[in-house]
PDB file of C-alpha atoms and ligand atoms in Angstrom:
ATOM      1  CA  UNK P   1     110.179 122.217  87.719  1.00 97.00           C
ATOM      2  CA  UNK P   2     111.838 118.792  87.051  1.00 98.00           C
ATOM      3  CA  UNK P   3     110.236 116.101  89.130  1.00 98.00           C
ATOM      4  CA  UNK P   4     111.648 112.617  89.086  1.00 98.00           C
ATOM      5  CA  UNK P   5     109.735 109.258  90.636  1.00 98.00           C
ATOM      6  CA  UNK P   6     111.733 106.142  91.650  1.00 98.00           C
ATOM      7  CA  UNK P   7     109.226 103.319  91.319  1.00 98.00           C
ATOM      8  CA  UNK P   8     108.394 100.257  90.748  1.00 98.00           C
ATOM      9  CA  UNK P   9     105.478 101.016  89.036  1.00 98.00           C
ATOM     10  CA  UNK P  10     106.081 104.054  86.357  1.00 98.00           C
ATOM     11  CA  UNK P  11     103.293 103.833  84.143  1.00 98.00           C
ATOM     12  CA  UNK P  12     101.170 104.231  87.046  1.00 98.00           C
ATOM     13  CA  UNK P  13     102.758 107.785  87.963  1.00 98.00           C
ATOM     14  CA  UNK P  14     102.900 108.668  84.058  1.00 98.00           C
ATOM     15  CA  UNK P  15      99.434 107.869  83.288  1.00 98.00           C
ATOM     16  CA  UNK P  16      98.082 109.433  86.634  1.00 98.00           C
ATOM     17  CA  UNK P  17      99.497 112.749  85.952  1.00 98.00           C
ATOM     18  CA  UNK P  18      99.306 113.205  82.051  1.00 97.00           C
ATOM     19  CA  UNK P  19      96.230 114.625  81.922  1.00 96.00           C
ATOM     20  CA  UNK P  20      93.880 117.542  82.789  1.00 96.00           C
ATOM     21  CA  UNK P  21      95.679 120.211  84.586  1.00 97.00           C
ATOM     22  CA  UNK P  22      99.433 118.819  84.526  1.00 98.00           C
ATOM     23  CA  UNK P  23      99.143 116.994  81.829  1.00 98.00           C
ATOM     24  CA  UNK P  24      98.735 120.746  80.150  1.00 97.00           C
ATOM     25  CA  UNK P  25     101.179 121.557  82.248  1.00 97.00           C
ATOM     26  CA  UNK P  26     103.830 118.909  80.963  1.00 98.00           C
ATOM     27  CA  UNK P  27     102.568 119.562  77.125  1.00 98.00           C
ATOM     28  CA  UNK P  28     103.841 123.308  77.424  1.00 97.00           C
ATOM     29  CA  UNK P  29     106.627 122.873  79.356  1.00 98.00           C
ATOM     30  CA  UNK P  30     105.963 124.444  82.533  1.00 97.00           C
ATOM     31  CA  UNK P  31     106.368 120.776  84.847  1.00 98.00           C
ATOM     32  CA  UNK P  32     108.603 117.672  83.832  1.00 98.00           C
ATOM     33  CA  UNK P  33     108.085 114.721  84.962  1.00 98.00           C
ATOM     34  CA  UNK P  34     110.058 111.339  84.739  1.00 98.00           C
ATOM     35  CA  UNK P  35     109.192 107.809  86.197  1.00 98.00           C
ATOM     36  CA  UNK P  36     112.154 105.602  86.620  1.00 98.00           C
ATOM     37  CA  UNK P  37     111.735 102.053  86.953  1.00 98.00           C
ATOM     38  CA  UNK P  38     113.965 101.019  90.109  1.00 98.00           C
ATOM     39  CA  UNK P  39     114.087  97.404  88.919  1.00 98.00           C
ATOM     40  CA  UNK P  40     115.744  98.491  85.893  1.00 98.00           C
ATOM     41  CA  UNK P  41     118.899  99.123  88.003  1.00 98.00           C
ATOM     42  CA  UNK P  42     119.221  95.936  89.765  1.00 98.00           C
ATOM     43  CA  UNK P  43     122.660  93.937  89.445  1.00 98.00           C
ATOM     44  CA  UNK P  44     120.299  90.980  90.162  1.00 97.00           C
ATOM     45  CA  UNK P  45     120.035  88.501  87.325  1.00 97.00           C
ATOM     46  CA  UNK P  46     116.540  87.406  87.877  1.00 98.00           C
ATOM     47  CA  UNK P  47     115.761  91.400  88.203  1.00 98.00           C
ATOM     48  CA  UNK P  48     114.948  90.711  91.838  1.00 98.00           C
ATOM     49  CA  UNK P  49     114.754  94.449  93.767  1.00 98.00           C
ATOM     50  CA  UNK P  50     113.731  93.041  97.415  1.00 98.00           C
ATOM     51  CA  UNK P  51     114.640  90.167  99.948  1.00 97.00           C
ATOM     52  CA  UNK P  52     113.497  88.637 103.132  1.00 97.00           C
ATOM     53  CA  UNK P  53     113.940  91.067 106.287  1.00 97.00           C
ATOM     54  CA  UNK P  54     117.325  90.411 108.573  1.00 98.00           C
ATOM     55  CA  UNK P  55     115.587  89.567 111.834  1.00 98.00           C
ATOM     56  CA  UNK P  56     112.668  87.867 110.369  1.00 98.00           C
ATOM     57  CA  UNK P  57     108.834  89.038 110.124  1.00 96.00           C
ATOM     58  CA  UNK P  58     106.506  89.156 107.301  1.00 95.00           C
ATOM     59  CA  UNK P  59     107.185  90.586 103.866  1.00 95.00           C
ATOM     60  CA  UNK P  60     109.711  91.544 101.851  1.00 97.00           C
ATOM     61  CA  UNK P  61     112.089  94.716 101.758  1.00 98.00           C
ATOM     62  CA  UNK P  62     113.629  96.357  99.001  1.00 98.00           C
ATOM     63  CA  UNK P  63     116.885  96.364  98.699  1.00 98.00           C
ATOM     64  CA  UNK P  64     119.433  99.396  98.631  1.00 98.00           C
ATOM     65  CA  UNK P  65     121.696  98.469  95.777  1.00 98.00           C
ATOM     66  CA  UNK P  66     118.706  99.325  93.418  1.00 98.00           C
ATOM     67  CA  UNK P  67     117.404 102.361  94.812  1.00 98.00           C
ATOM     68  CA  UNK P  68     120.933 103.539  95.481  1.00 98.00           C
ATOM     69  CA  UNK P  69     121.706 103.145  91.959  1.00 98.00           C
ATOM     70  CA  UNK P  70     118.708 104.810  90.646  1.00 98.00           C
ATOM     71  CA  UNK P  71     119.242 107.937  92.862  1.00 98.00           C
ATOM     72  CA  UNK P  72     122.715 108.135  91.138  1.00 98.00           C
ATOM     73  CA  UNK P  73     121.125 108.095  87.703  1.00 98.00           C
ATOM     74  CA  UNK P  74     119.092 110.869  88.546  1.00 98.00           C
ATOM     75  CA  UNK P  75     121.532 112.827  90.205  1.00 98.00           C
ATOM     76  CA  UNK P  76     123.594 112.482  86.867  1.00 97.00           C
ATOM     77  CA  UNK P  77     120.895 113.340  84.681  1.00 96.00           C
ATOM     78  CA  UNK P  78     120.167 116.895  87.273  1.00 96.00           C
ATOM     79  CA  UNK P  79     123.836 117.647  87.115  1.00 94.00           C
ATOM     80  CA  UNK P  80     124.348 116.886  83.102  1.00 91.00           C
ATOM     81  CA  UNK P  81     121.551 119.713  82.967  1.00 77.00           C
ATOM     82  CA  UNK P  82     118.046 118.414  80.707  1.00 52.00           C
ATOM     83  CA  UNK P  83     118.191 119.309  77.095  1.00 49.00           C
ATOM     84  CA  UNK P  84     115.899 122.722  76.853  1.00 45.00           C
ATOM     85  CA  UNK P  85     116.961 123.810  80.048  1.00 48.00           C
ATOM     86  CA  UNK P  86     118.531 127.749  79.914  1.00 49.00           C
ATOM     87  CA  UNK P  87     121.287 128.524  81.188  1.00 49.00           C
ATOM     88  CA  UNK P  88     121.212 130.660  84.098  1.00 49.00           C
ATOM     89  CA  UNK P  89     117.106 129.869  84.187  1.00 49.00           C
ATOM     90  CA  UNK P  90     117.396 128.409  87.830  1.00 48.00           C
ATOM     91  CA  UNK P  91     119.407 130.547  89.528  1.00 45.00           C
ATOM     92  CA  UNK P  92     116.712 132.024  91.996  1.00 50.00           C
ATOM     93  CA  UNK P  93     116.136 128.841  92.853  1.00 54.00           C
ATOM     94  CA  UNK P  94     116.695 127.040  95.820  1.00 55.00           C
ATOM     95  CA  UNK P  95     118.849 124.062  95.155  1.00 50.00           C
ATOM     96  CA  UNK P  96     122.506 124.781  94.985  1.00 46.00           C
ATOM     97  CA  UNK P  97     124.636 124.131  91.974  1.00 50.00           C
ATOM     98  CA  UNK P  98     125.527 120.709  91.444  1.00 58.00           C
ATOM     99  CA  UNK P  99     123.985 120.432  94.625  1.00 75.00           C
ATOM    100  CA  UNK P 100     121.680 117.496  95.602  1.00 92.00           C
ATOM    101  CA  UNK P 101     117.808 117.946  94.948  1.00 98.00           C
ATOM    102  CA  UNK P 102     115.139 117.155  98.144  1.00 98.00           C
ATOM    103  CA  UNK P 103     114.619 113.684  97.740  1.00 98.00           C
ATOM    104  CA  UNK P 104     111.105 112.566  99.402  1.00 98.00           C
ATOM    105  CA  UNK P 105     110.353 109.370 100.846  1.00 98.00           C
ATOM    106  CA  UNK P 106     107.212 108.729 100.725  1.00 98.00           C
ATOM    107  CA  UNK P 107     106.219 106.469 104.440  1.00 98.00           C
ATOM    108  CA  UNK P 108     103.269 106.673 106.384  1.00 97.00           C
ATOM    109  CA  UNK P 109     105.880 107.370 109.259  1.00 96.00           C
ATOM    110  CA  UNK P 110     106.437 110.353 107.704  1.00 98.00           C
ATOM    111  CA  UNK P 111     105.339 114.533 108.780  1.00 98.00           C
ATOM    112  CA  UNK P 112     101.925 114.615 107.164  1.00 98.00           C
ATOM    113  CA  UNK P 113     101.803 117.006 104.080  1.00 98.00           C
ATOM    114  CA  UNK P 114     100.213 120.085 103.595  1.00 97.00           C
ATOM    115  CA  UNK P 115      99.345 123.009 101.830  1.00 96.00           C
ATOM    116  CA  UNK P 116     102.140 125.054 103.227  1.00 96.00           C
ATOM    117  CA  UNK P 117     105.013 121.979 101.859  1.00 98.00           C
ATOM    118  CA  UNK P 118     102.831 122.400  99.156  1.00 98.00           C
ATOM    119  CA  UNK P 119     104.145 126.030  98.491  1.00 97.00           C
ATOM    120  CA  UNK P 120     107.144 125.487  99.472  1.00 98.00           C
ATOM    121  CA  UNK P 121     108.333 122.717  97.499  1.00 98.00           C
ATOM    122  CA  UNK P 122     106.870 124.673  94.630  1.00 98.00           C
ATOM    123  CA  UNK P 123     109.835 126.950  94.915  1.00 97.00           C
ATOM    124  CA  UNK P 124     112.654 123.833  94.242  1.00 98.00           C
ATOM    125  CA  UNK P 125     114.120 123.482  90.578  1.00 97.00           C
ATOM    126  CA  UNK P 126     114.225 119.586  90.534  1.00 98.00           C
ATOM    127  CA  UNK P 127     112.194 116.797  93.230  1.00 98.00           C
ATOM    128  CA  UNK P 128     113.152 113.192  93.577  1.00 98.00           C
ATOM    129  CA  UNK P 129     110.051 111.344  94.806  1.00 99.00           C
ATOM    130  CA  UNK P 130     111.152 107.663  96.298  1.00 99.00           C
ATOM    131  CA  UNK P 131     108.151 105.226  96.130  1.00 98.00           C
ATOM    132  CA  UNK P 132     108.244 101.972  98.706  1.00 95.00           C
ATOM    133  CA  UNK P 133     107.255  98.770  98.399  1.00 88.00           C
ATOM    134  CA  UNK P 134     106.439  95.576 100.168  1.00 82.00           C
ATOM    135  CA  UNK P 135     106.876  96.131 104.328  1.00 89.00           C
ATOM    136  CA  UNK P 136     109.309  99.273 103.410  1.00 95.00           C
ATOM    137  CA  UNK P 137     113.075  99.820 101.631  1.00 98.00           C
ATOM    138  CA  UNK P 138     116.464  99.068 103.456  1.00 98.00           C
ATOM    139  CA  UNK P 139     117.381 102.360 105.452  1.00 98.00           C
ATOM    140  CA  UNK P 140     120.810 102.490 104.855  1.00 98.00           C
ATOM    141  CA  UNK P 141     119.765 103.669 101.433  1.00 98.00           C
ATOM    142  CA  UNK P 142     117.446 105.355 102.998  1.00 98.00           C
ATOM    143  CA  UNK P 143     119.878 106.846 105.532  1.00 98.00           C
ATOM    144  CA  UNK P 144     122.008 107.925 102.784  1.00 98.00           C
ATOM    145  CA  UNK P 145     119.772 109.880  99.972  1.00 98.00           C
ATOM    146  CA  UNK P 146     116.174 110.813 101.719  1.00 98.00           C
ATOM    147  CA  UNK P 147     116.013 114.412 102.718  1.00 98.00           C
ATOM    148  CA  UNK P 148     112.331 114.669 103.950  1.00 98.00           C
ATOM    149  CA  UNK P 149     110.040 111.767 105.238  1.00 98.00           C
ATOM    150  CA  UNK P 150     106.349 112.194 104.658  1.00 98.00           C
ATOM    151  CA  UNK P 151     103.012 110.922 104.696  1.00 98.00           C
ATOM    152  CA  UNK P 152      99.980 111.960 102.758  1.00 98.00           C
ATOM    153  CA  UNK P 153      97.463 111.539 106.116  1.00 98.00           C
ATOM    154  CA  UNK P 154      96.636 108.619 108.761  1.00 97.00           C
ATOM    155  CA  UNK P 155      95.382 105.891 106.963  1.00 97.00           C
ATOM    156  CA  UNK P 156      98.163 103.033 105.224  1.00 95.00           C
ATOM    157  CA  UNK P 157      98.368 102.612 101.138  1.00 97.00           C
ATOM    158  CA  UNK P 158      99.920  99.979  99.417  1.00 96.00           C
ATOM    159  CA  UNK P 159     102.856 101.836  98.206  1.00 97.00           C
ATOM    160  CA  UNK P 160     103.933 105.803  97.703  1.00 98.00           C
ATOM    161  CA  UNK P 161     102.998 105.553  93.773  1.00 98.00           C
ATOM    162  CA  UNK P 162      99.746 107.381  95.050  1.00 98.00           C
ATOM    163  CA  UNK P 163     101.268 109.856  97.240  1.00 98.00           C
ATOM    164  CA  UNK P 164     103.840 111.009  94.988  1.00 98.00           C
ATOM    165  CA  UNK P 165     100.984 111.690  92.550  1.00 98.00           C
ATOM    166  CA  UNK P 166      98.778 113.535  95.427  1.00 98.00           C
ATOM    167  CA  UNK P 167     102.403 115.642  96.067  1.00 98.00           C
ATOM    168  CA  UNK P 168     102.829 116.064  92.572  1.00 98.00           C
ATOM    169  CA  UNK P 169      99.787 117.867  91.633  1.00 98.00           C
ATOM    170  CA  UNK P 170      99.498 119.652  94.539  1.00 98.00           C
ATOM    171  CA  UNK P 171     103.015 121.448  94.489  1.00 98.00           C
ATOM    172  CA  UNK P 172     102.008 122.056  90.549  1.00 98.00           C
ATOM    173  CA  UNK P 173      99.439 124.209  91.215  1.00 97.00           C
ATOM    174  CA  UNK P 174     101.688 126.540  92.782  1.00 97.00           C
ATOM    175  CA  UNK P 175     103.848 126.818  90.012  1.00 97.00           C
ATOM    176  CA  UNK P 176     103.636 129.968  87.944  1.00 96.00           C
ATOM    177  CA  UNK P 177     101.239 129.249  84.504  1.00 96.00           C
ATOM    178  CA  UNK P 178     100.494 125.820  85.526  1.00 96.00           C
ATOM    179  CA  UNK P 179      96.901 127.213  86.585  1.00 95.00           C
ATOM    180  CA  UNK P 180      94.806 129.187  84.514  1.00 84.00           C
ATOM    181  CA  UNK P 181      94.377 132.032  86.612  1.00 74.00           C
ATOM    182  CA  UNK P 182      96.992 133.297  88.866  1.00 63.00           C
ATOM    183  CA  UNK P 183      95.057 133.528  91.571  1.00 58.00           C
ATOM    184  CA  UNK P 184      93.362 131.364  92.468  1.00 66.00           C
ATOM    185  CA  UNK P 185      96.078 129.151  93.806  1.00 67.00           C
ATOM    186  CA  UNK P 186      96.100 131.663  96.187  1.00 62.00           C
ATOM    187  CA  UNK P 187      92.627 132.660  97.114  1.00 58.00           C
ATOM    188  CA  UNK P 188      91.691 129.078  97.763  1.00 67.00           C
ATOM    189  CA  UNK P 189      90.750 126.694 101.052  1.00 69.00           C
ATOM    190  CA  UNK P 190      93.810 126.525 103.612  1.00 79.00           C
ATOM    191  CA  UNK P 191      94.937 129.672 102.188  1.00 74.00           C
ATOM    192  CA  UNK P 192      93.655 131.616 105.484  1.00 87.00           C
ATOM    193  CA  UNK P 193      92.549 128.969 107.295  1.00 93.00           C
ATOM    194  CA  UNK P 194      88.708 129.251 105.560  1.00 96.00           C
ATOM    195  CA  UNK P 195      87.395 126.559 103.836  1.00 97.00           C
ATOM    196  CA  UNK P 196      86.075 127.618 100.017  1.00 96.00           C
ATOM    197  CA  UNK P 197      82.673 128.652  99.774  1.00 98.00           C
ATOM    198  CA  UNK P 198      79.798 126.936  97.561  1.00 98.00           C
ATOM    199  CA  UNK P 199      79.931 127.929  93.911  1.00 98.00           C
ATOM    200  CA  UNK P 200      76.983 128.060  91.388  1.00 98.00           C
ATOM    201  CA  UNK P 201      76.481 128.304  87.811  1.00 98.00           C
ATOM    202  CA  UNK P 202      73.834 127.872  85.397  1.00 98.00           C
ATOM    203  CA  UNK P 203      70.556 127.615  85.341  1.00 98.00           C
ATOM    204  CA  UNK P 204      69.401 129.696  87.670  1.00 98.00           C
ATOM    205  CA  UNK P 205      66.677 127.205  88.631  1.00 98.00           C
ATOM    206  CA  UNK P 206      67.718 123.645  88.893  1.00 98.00           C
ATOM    207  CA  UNK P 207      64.459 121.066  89.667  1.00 98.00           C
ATOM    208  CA  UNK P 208      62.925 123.709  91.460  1.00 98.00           C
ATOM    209  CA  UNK P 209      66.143 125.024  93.739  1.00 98.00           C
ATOM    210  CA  UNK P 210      67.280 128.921  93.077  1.00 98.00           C
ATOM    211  CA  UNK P 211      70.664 130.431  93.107  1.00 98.00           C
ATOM    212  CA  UNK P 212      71.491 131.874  96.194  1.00 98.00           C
ATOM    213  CA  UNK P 213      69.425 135.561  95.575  1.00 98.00           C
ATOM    214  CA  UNK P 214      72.823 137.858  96.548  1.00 98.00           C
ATOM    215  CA  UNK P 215      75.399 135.653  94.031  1.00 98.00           C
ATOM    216  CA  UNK P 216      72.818 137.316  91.034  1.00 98.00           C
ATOM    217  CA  UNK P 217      72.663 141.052  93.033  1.00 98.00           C
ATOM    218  CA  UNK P 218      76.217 142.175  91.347  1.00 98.00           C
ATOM    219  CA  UNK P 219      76.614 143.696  95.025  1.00 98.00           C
ATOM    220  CA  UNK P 220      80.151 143.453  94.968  1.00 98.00           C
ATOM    221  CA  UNK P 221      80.438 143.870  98.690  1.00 98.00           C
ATOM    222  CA  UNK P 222      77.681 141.822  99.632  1.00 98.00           C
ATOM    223  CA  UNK P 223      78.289 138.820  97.904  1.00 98.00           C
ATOM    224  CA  UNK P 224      81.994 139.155  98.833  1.00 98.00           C
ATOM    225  CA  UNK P 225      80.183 139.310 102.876  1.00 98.00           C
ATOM    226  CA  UNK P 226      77.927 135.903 102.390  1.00 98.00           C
ATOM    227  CA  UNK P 227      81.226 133.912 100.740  1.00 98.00           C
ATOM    228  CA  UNK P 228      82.855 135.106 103.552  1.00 98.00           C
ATOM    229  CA  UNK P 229      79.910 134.051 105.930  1.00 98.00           C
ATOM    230  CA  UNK P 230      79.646 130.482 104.071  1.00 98.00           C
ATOM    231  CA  UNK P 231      83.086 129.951 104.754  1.00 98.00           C
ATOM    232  CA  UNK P 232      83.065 130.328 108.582  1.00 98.00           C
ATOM    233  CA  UNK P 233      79.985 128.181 108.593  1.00 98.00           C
ATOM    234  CA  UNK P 234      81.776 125.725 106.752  1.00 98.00           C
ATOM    235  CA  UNK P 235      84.896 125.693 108.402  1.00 98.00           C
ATOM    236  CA  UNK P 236      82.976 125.615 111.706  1.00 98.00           C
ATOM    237  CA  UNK P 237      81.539 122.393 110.679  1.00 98.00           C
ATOM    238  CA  UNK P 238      83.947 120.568 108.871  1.00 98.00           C
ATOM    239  CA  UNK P 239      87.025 121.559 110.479  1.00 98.00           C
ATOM    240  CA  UNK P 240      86.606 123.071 114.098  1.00 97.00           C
ATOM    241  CA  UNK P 241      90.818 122.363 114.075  1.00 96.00           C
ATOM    242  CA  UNK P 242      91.189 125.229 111.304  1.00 96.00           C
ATOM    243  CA  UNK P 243      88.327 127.126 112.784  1.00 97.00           C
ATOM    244  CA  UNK P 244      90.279 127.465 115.475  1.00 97.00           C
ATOM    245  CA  UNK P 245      92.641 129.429 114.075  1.00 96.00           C
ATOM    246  CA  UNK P 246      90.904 131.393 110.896  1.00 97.00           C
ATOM    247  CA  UNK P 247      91.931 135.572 111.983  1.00 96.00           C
ATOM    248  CA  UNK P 248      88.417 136.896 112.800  1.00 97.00           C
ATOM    249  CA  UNK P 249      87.599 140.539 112.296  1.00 97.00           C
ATOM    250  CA  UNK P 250      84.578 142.363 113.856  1.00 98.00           C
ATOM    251  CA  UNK P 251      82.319 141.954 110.793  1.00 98.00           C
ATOM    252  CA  UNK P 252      82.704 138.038 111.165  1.00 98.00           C
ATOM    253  CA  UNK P 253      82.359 137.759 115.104  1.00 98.00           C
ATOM    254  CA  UNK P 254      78.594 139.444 114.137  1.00 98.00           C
ATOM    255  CA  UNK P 255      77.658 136.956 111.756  1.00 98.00           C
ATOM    256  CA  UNK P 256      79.406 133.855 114.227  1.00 98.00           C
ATOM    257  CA  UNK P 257      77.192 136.018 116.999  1.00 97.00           C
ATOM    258  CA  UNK P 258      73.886 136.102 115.244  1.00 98.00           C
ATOM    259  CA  UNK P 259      74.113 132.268 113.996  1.00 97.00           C
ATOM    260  CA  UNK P 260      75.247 131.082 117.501  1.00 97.00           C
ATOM    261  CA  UNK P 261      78.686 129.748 116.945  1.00 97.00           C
ATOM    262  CA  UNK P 262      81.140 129.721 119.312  1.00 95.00           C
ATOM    263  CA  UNK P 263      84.577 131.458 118.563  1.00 94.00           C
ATOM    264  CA  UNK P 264      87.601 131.423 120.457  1.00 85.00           C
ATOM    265  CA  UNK P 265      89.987 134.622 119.408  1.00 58.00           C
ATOM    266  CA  UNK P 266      89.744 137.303 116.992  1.00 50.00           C
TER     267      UNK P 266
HETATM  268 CL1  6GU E 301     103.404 108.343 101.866  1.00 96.34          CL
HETATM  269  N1  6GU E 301     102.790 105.772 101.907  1.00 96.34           N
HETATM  270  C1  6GU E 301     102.000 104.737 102.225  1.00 96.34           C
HETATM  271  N2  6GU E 301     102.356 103.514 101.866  1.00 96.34           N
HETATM  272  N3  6GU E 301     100.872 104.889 102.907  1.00 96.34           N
HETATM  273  C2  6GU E 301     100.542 106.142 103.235  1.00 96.34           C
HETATM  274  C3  6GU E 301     101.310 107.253 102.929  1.00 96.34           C
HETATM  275  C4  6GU E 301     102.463 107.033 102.260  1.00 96.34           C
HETATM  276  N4  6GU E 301     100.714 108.337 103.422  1.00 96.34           N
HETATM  277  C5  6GU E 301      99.613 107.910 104.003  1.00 96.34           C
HETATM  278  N5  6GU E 301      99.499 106.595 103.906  1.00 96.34           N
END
């Protein structure tokens, strides 16, 4: 997976990402990942990338020559095909050839991400991530590359450096070797609508608090039962959204049952 990130801001993206999990992952190969400076394609002399909005208001808006520019040098680069790239390696893949990668905009006004875009997304060859600035980009630029809109969750952040990053590690994981264990990328919270359940480690004692008893049983079946159990609890608590729709079998509507909580299908 090549992904790209128009920015403003590059070292922020490089030196948020090069380490721990994808930072592995970029050391063997497995994820690429280029920052590209957006000012450094400006036809402005003093470097200038935004202006003051047509109709007035506060802020400034980045202009589309830039961006538009930028987008063009990436394109060029997908096309030209990266040095260590195999021929024939990405033709399972979903982007077409010589066709144009997804290019996301990252915009608070955009469809809020998720595990599932997660997954998806894993399965492209190349991403373009666009990063905004200031009170937003010109959207005739915007008209003309962005393929999907999207926001990382309601809140507003100064600029998509952050969300790009959140996107970025989250569509790693799903890439084959970038975790340790196969997996677990699978078997994890949102996976089935469950929340993960608590994990423990060593000591068995810790100031005076044990290790649940059935995690040290090596009941296979039983310990599999209370993670199950610790889930629904969880999920019931945090996230009565999900709860709603976790797939409830008969051995789970007992325990719900016996703890008094609530349940709507299953
Ligand atoms: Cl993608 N950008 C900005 N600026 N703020 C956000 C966001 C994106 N997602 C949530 N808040």
């Amino acid at each position: 997976m090549n992904f790209y990130v128009m920015t403003l801001f590059p070292d922020m993206i490089m030196n948020g990402l090069n380490t721990s999990i994808t930072g592995r992952a970029m050391e063997n190969g497995i994820i690429k990942l280029e920052a590209v400076n957006i000012r450094d394609y400006t036809n402005d002399k003093h470097k200038h990338v935004d202006d003051y909005p047509y109709g007035g208001g506060a802020g400034m808006v980045m202009q589309p020559q830039p961006v538009y520019d930028c987008y063009n040098n990436i394109i060029k680069k997908i096309n030209e095909g990266t040095p260590g790239d195999i021929e024939g390696e990405n033709s399972e893949k979903n982007e077409d050839a010589g066709g144009k990668p997804r290019v996301i905009f990252l915009t608070p006004t955009g469809k809020t991400f998720n595990q599932q875009m997660a997954r998806e997304l894993a399965a492209e060859e190349n991403l373009v991530f666009l990063c905004g600035h200031y009170e937003g980009i010109d959207q005739r630029v915007l008209d003309m590359i962005v393929t999907d809109n999207v926001s990382i969750g309601d809140y507003v952040l100064t600029g998509g450096e952050l969300p790009a990053m959140v996107m970025i590690d989250a569509i790693s994981r799903h890439i084959k070797g970038v975790l340790n264990n196969d997996i677990s990328a699978e078997t994890e919270s949102f996976t089935d609508n469950l929340l993960e359940y608590p994990q423990y480690t060593r000591p068995e004692e810790f100031m005076g608090v044990k290790v649940p008893e059935v995690l040290l049983s090596g009941h296979h079946a039983n310990i599999e039962r209370w993670r199950r159990n610790q889930s629904l609890i969880r999920t019931h608590q945090a996230r009565p959204d999900m709860f709603e729709r976790v797939e409830l079998d008969k051995k789970d509507r007992k325990f719900l049952m016996e703890n008094n909580i609530k349940y709507g299908k299953g």
